[in-house]
């Protein structure tokens, strides 16, 4: 169970039950007065008392509260009977607070400040404005998808502590199941009946070549033209074809099985580095173009439209307010960002699981 920090002023022993405050046996000792009570006090009645105490007039207090004077006088009388003390001295010259009344006014004002602060915090927690959120993501998600989401979320919910964990896709799923993270970004396709899965980004695959490659001058290339080339393949994870499945599937569609000279490479940055070093060629998400690596060029693939999808996943049974706030911001941020780019899906699609 998660806990959220309350303001320091909210740490005194007050419990809100409906419209009542339960005092936990306060002991007030002042000259000539000793007041003990341990009972329920109606907050409305306490507000009536504050109004009379501040106005020192039942008539003016009643006008301030928009009620008639007799019911107000009756409420104050009941409060005095509950506490067992007189709170006001009434005379023909007006109303004067007793010592007990002065002490109760001080305490009542403090109580209402605490109640207001507590209600404010509870509302913010319920609206997903306070708390923490832990995200797992594959490294390449930070190339294009994550930045607009994180900017939008931090701007809208600055008091939510956001923890980011870069990890392998299979670890993301494990941590989700173990409730160690709240959501994750992984490459699709992926299916799990216990998780919600949404596609948040679609982009083409492009061919990464060493800058000295014979195809470097070409504006775009046929994928079949590199059928005999050594390939650098991304890592493959059990029950998660993900990016590996998209790459090998595109090669099969072009009529060949890639000659893997280096496989199970986890980081896209490492794949690009190996291409720069002349180890081989690779199909990578187009967003990798944002990583300007010396010695590498990227070519669009002619004749095929290989695409890769990035998904946002979270537990089906997680109805947390902070998570829901994040999902709302993520959808809006990606939709707004997608309106200015051709690769980003302009609508978030739900995938059946």
GROMACS .gro file of C-alpha atoms in nm:
model
  353
    1UNK     CA    1   0.000   0.000   0.000
    2UNK     CA    2   0.140   0.338  -0.100
    3UNK     CA    3   0.165   0.626   0.140
    4UNK     CA    4   0.175   0.992   0.053
    5UNK     CA    5   0.327   1.269   0.262
    6UNK     CA    6   0.085   1.500   0.435
    7UNK     CA    7   0.174   1.854   0.536
    8UNK     CA    8   0.340   1.886   0.875
    9UNK     CA    9   0.029   2.057   1.009
   10UNK     CA   10  -0.173   1.747   0.928
   11UNK     CA   11   0.014   1.520   1.166
   12UNK     CA   12  -0.191   1.591   1.478
   13UNK     CA   13  -0.440   1.328   1.596
   14UNK     CA   14  -0.745   1.422   1.389
   15UNK     CA   15  -0.967   1.172   1.211
   16UNK     CA   16  -1.230   1.291   0.966
   17UNK     CA   17  -1.553   1.095   0.986
   18UNK     CA   18  -1.838   1.234   0.777
   19UNK     CA   19  -1.881   1.585   0.916
   20UNK     CA   20  -1.721   1.521   1.251
   21UNK     CA   21  -1.388   1.547   1.426
   22UNK     CA   22  -1.284   1.288   1.684
   23UNK     CA   23  -1.064   1.439   1.950
   24UNK     CA   24  -0.815   1.208   2.115
   25UNK     CA   25  -0.842   1.310   2.476
   26UNK     CA   26  -0.687   1.656   2.486
   27UNK     CA   27  -0.597   1.798   2.826
   28UNK     CA   28  -0.608   2.176   2.850
   29UNK     CA   29  -0.480   2.328   3.172
   30UNK     CA   30  -0.515   2.702   3.219
   31UNK     CA   31  -0.571   2.903   3.537
   32UNK     CA   32  -0.914   2.819   3.669
   33UNK     CA   33  -1.005   2.574   3.391
   34UNK     CA   34  -0.937   2.208   3.328
   35UNK     CA   35  -1.107   2.064   3.019
   36UNK     CA   36  -1.110   1.694   2.926
   37UNK     CA   37  -1.308   1.548   2.641
   38UNK     CA   38  -1.300   1.248   2.417
   39UNK     CA   39  -1.607   1.259   2.197
   40UNK     CA   40  -1.732   1.341   1.850
   41UNK     CA   41  -1.776   1.711   1.773
   42UNK     CA   42  -1.976   1.809   1.466
   43UNK     CA   43  -1.762   2.019   1.231
   44UNK     CA   44  -2.063   2.225   1.130
   45UNK     CA   45  -2.135   2.307   1.494
   46UNK     CA   46  -1.770   2.398   1.542
   47UNK     CA   47  -1.790   2.635   1.244
   48UNK     CA   48  -2.096   2.797   1.399
   49UNK     CA   49  -1.899   2.850   1.718
   50UNK     CA   50  -1.610   3.015   1.528
   51UNK     CA   51  -1.853   3.252   1.355
   52UNK     CA   52  -2.007   3.362   1.685
   53UNK     CA   53  -1.665   3.391   1.848
   54UNK     CA   54  -1.533   3.610   1.569
   55UNK     CA   55  -1.842   3.832   1.551
   56UNK     CA   56  -1.917   3.832   1.927
   57UNK     CA   57  -2.278   3.861   1.817
   58UNK     CA   58  -2.529   3.586   1.752
   59UNK     CA   59  -2.721   3.812   1.517
   60UNK     CA   60  -2.423   3.905   1.299
   61UNK     CA   61  -2.295   3.546   1.304
   62UNK     CA   62  -2.635   3.418   1.188
   63UNK     CA   63  -2.633   3.668   0.900
   64UNK     CA   64  -2.280   3.562   0.807
   65UNK     CA   65  -2.384   3.195   0.810
   66UNK     CA   66  -2.711   3.266   0.624
   67UNK     CA   67  -2.924   3.106   0.893
   68UNK     CA   68  -3.169   3.244   1.146
   69UNK     CA   69  -3.054   3.325   1.499
   70UNK     CA   70  -3.261   3.073   1.703
   71UNK     CA   71  -3.112   2.761   1.535
   72UNK     CA   72  -2.764   2.910   1.577
   73UNK     CA   73  -2.820   2.975   1.946
   74UNK     CA   74  -2.949   2.618   1.984
   75UNK     CA   75  -2.640   2.472   1.812
   76UNK     CA   76  -2.404   2.665   2.041
   77UNK     CA   77  -2.602   2.554   2.344
   78UNK     CA   78  -2.572   2.189   2.234
   79UNK     CA   79  -2.199   2.232   2.183
   80UNK     CA   80  -2.162   2.371   2.535
   81UNK     CA   81  -2.361   2.077   2.673
   82UNK     CA   82  -2.142   1.828   2.487
   83UNK     CA   83  -1.822   1.985   2.617
   84UNK     CA   84  -1.958   2.048   2.965
   85UNK     CA   85  -1.838   2.408   2.975
   86UNK     CA   86  -1.975   2.754   2.898
   87UNK     CA   87  -1.818   2.903   2.588
   88UNK     CA   88  -1.990   3.243   2.597
   89UNK     CA   89  -2.110   3.480   2.865
   90UNK     CA   90  -2.437   3.633   2.750
   91UNK     CA   91  -2.566   3.960   2.893
   92UNK     CA   92  -2.776   4.255   2.789
   93UNK     CA   93  -2.459   4.430   2.685
   94UNK     CA   94  -2.363   4.156   2.440
   95UNK     CA   95  -2.162   3.836   2.415
   96UNK     CA   96  -1.821   3.768   2.563
   97UNK     CA   97  -1.611   3.454   2.531
   98UNK     CA   98  -1.514   3.260   2.838
   99UNK     CA   99  -1.161   3.138   2.888
  100UNK     CA  100  -1.270   2.797   2.760
  101UNK     CA  101  -1.423   2.965   2.456
  102UNK     CA  102  -1.101   3.151   2.377
  103UNK     CA  103  -0.906   2.827   2.398
  104UNK     CA  104  -1.157   2.642   2.179
  105UNK     CA  105  -1.144   2.921   1.917
  106UNK     CA  106  -0.769   2.884   1.891
  107UNK     CA  107  -0.798   2.505   1.858
  108UNK     CA  108  -1.090   2.523   1.613
  109UNK     CA  109  -0.902   2.753   1.378
  110UNK     CA  110  -0.607   2.514   1.379
  111UNK     CA  111  -0.839   2.218   1.318
  112UNK     CA  112  -1.001   2.381   1.014
  113UNK     CA  113  -0.661   2.461   0.865
  114UNK     CA  114  -0.562   2.097   0.912
  115UNK     CA  115  -0.889   1.970   0.767
  116UNK     CA  116  -0.854   2.193   0.461
  117UNK     CA  117  -0.494   2.082   0.406
  118UNK     CA  118  -0.584   1.716   0.448
  119UNK     CA  119  -0.876   1.740   0.207
  120UNK     CA  120  -0.653   1.916  -0.046
  121UNK     CA  121  -0.388   1.642  -0.027
  122UNK     CA  122  -0.647   1.364  -0.049
  123UNK     CA  123  -0.803   1.523  -0.356
  124UNK     CA  124  -0.464   1.563  -0.523
  125UNK     CA  125  -0.380   1.200  -0.452
  126UNK     CA  126  -0.716   1.091  -0.588
  127UNK     CA  127  -0.661   1.297  -0.903
  128UNK     CA  128  -0.315   1.149  -0.957
  129UNK     CA  129  -0.138   1.477  -0.882
  130UNK     CA  130   0.075   1.347  -0.594
  131UNK     CA  131   0.262   1.018  -0.558
  132UNK     CA  132   0.522   0.832  -0.757
  133UNK     CA  133   0.547   0.633  -1.076
  134UNK     CA  134   0.813   0.388  -1.194
  135UNK     CA  135   0.860   0.327  -1.566
  136UNK     CA  136   1.063   0.060  -1.742
  137UNK     CA  137   1.168   0.118  -2.102
  138UNK     CA  138   1.384  -0.026  -2.375
  139UNK     CA  139   1.672   0.216  -2.446
  140UNK     CA  140   1.560   0.311  -2.797
  141UNK     CA  141   1.229   0.442  -2.656
  142UNK     CA  142   1.424   0.745  -2.537
  143UNK     CA  143   1.516   0.842  -2.892
  144UNK     CA  144   1.179   0.987  -2.987
  145UNK     CA  145   0.884   0.855  -2.787
  146UNK     CA  146   0.975   0.925  -2.425
  147UNK     CA  147   1.097   1.289  -2.439
  148UNK     CA  148   0.761   1.453  -2.527
  149UNK     CA  149   0.578   1.232  -2.275
  150UNK     CA  150   0.819   1.313  -1.992
  151UNK     CA  151   0.813   1.686  -2.066
  152UNK     CA  152   0.433   1.695  -2.070
  153UNK     CA  153   0.398   1.483  -1.756
  154UNK     CA  154   0.648   1.680  -1.549
  155UNK     CA  155   0.489   2.007  -1.655
  156UNK     CA  156   0.141   1.894  -1.558
  157UNK     CA  157   0.225   1.687  -1.249
  158UNK     CA  158   0.542   1.834  -1.097
  159UNK     CA  159   0.476   1.678  -0.756
  160UNK     CA  160   0.476   1.320  -0.884
  161UNK     CA  161   0.812   1.151  -0.834
  162UNK     CA  162   0.903   0.979  -1.161
  163UNK     CA  163   1.154   0.693  -1.159
  164UNK     CA  164   1.291   0.569  -1.493
  165UNK     CA  165   1.443   0.223  -1.535
  166UNK     CA  166   1.623   0.130  -1.857
  167UNK     CA  167   1.598  -0.246  -1.898
  168UNK     CA  168   1.551  -0.538  -2.132
  169UNK     CA  169   1.195  -0.602  -2.252
  170UNK     CA  170   1.166  -0.938  -2.076
  171UNK     CA  171   1.274  -0.772  -1.752
  172UNK     CA  172   1.011  -0.504  -1.801
  173UNK     CA  173   0.742  -0.772  -1.816
  174UNK     CA  174   0.885  -0.949  -1.510
  175UNK     CA  175   0.898  -0.627  -1.308
  176UNK     CA  176   0.542  -0.544  -1.408
  177UNK     CA  177   0.418  -0.881  -1.291
  178UNK     CA  178   0.612  -0.841  -0.965
  179UNK     CA  179   0.464  -0.490  -0.924
  180UNK     CA  180   0.809  -0.335  -0.910
  181UNK     CA  181   0.728  -0.097  -1.195
  182UNK     CA  182   0.399   0.061  -1.300
  183UNK     CA  183   0.429   0.069  -1.679
  184UNK     CA  184   0.676  -0.010  -1.952
  185UNK     CA  185   0.768   0.058  -2.313
  186UNK     CA  186   0.852  -0.246  -2.528
  187UNK     CA  187   0.857  -0.334  -2.896
  188UNK     CA  188   0.555  -0.513  -3.036
  189UNK     CA  189   0.415  -0.762  -3.117
  190UNK     CA  190   0.369  -0.888  -2.766
  191UNK     CA  191   0.075  -1.050  -2.593
  192UNK     CA  192   0.001  -1.116  -2.229
  193UNK     CA  193  -0.353  -1.163  -2.090
  194UNK     CA  194  -0.258  -0.997  -1.762
  195UNK     CA  195  -0.140  -0.675  -1.926
  196UNK     CA  196  -0.293  -0.390  -2.119
  197UNK     CA  197  -0.104  -0.317  -2.438
  198UNK     CA  198  -0.130   0.000  -2.646
  199UNK     CA  199   0.064   0.089  -2.956
  200UNK     CA  200   0.204   0.437  -2.903
  201UNK     CA  201   0.441   0.469  -3.197
  202UNK     CA  202   0.484   0.333  -3.548
  203UNK     CA  203   0.789   0.405  -3.756
  204UNK     CA  204   0.962   0.250  -4.056
  205UNK     CA  205   1.272   0.041  -4.043
  206UNK     CA  206   1.569   0.190  -4.228
  207UNK     CA  207   1.892   0.030  -4.340
  208UNK     CA  208   2.203   0.133  -4.149
  209UNK     CA  209   2.517   0.107  -4.364
  210UNK     CA  210   2.883   0.194  -4.314
  211UNK     CA  211   2.945   0.528  -4.484
  212UNK     CA  212   3.195   0.359  -4.717
  213UNK     CA  213   2.943   0.101  -4.836
  214UNK     CA  214   2.891   0.079  -5.218
  215UNK     CA  215   2.522   0.161  -5.170
  216UNK     CA  216   2.600   0.482  -4.982
  217UNK     CA  217   2.538   0.714  -5.281
  218UNK     CA  218   2.192   0.568  -5.345
  219UNK     CA  219   1.893   0.771  -5.213
  220UNK     CA  220   1.712   0.447  -5.123
  221UNK     CA  221   1.793   0.080  -5.160
  222UNK     CA  222   1.626  -0.252  -5.221
  223UNK     CA  223   1.646  -0.473  -4.913
  224UNK     CA  224   1.728  -0.768  -5.136
  225UNK     CA  225   2.044  -0.588  -5.247
  226UNK     CA  226   2.201  -0.660  -4.907
  227UNK     CA  227   2.086  -1.023  -4.891
  228UNK     CA  228   2.447  -1.145  -4.898
  229UNK     CA  229   2.573  -0.888  -4.650
  230UNK     CA  230   2.660  -0.975  -4.291
  231UNK     CA  231   2.375  -0.860  -4.064
  232UNK     CA  232   2.378  -0.733  -3.708
  233UNK     CA  233   2.059  -0.847  -3.539
  234UNK     CA  234   1.890  -0.722  -3.223
  235UNK     CA  235   1.840  -0.951  -2.925
  236UNK     CA  236   1.558  -1.202  -2.925
  237UNK     CA  237   1.361  -1.266  -2.610
  238UNK     CA  238   1.142  -1.561  -2.519
  239UNK     CA  239   0.777  -1.508  -2.621
  240UNK     CA  240   0.865  -1.155  -2.731
  241UNK     CA  241   0.952  -1.142  -3.101
  242UNK     CA  242   0.953  -0.763  -3.082
  243UNK     CA  243   1.214  -0.585  -3.291
  244UNK     CA  244   1.395  -0.907  -3.378
  245UNK     CA  245   1.078  -1.048  -3.528
  246UNK     CA  246   1.016  -0.732  -3.731
  247UNK     CA  247   1.368  -0.730  -3.873
  248UNK     CA  248   1.384  -1.098  -3.966
  249UNK     CA  249   1.027  -1.083  -4.097
  250UNK     CA  250   1.118  -0.798  -4.332
  251UNK     CA  251   1.415  -0.997  -4.461
  252UNK     CA  252   1.201  -1.304  -4.522
  253UNK     CA  253   0.950  -1.087  -4.707
  254UNK     CA  254   1.237  -0.971  -4.930
  255UNK     CA  255   1.323  -1.334  -5.002
  256UNK     CA  256   1.622  -1.410  -4.780
  257UNK     CA  257   1.730  -1.510  -4.432
  258UNK     CA  258   1.975  -1.260  -4.285
  259UNK     CA  259   2.332  -1.381  -4.243
  260UNK     CA  260   2.380  -1.292  -3.878
  261UNK     CA  261   2.744  -1.209  -3.812
  262UNK     CA  262   2.648  -1.056  -3.479
  263UNK     CA  263   2.321  -1.127  -3.301
  264UNK     CA  264   2.155  -1.078  -2.965
  265UNK     CA  265   2.274  -0.718  -2.951
  266UNK     CA  266   2.062  -0.544  -2.691
  267UNK     CA  267   2.135  -0.174  -2.742
  268UNK     CA  268   2.050   0.003  -3.065
  269UNK     CA  269   2.345   0.231  -3.000
  270UNK     CA  270   2.571  -0.074  -3.002
  271UNK     CA  271   2.422  -0.196  -3.329
  272UNK     CA  272   2.489   0.142  -3.489
  273UNK     CA  273   2.841   0.139  -3.348
  274UNK     CA  274   2.910  -0.203  -3.499
  275UNK     CA  275   2.779  -0.080  -3.834
  276UNK     CA  276   3.013   0.219  -3.811
  277UNK     CA  277   3.299  -0.020  -3.748
  278UNK     CA  278   3.225  -0.213  -4.067
  279UNK     CA  279   3.102  -0.527  -3.891
  280UNK     CA  280   2.788  -0.547  -4.103
  281UNK     CA  281   2.461  -0.382  -4.192
  282UNK     CA  282   2.141  -0.356  -3.988
  283UNK     CA  283   1.774  -0.274  -4.006
  284UNK     CA  284   1.694  -0.025  -3.730
  285UNK     CA  285   1.401   0.200  -3.634
  286UNK     CA  286   1.408   0.528  -3.823
  287UNK     CA  287   1.430   0.722  -3.497
  288UNK     CA  288   1.791   0.601  -3.471
  289UNK     CA  289   1.870   0.872  -3.722
  290UNK     CA  290   1.852   1.107  -3.425
  291UNK     CA  291   2.174   0.945  -3.301
  292UNK     CA  292   2.429   1.105  -3.525
  293UNK     CA  293   2.702   0.848  -3.533
  294UNK     CA  294   3.012   0.913  -3.737
  295UNK     CA  295   3.068   0.645  -4.001
  296UNK     CA  296   2.701   0.546  -4.040
  297UNK     CA  297   2.444   0.641  -4.301
  298UNK     CA  298   2.076   0.549  -4.310
  299UNK     CA  299   1.885   0.450  -4.623
  300UNK     CA  300   1.514   0.414  -4.680
  301UNK     CA  301   1.411   0.072  -4.809
  302UNK     CA  302   1.242   0.067  -5.149
  303UNK     CA  303   0.966  -0.175  -5.235
  304UNK     CA  304   0.888  -0.276  -4.878
  305UNK     CA  305   0.723  -0.094  -4.594
  306UNK     CA  306   0.871  -0.261  -4.288
  307UNK     CA  307   0.749  -0.089  -3.975
  308UNK     CA  308   0.817  -0.133  -3.607
  309UNK     CA  309   0.573  -0.059  -3.327
  310UNK     CA  310   0.650   0.051  -2.976
  311UNK     CA  311   0.395  -0.037  -2.711
  312UNK     CA  312   0.304   0.093  -2.368
  313UNK     CA  313   0.212  -0.187  -2.129
  314UNK     CA  314   0.072  -0.195  -1.775
  315UNK     CA  315  -0.115  -0.433  -1.545
  316UNK     CA  316  -0.484  -0.480  -1.613
  317UNK     CA  317  -0.565  -0.470  -1.242
  318UNK     CA  318  -0.378  -0.146  -1.178
  319UNK     CA  319  -0.628   0.138  -1.140
  320UNK     CA  320  -0.387   0.377  -0.971
  321UNK     CA  321  -0.468   0.745  -1.009
  322UNK     CA  322  -0.108   0.842  -1.089
  323UNK     CA  323  -0.084   0.572  -1.357
  324UNK     CA  324  -0.412   0.689  -1.512
  325UNK     CA  325  -0.277   1.044  -1.516
  326UNK     CA  326   0.036   0.923  -1.692
  327UNK     CA  327  -0.163   0.730  -1.952
  328UNK     CA  328  -0.377   1.035  -2.023
  329UNK     CA  329  -0.071   1.258  -2.065
  330UNK     CA  330   0.111   0.998  -2.278
  331UNK     CA  331  -0.179   0.965  -2.518
  332UNK     CA  332  -0.223   1.338  -2.553
  333UNK     CA  333   0.151   1.409  -2.585
  334UNK     CA  334   0.202   1.146  -2.854
  335UNK     CA  335  -0.109   1.254  -3.041
  336UNK     CA  336   0.000   1.619  -3.038
  337UNK     CA  337   0.357   1.529  -3.131
  338UNK     CA  338   0.234   1.297  -3.406
  339UNK     CA  339   0.049   1.578  -3.580
  340UNK     CA  340   0.386   1.721  -3.683
  341UNK     CA  341   0.551   1.398  -3.800
  342UNK     CA  342   0.464   1.132  -4.051
  343UNK     CA  343   0.601   0.838  -3.858
  344UNK     CA  344   0.404   0.881  -3.536
  345UNK     CA  345   0.054   0.732  -3.515
  346UNK     CA  346  -0.193   1.015  -3.471
  347UNK     CA  347  -0.431   0.799  -3.276
  348UNK     CA  348  -0.352   0.557  -2.998
  349UNK     CA  349  -0.473   0.213  -3.097
  350UNK     CA  350  -0.574  -0.059  -2.852
  351UNK     CA  351  -0.441  -0.404  -2.923
  352UNK     CA  352  -0.651  -0.710  -2.820
  353UNK     CA  353  -0.481  -0.943  -2.578
   0.00000   0.00000   0.00000
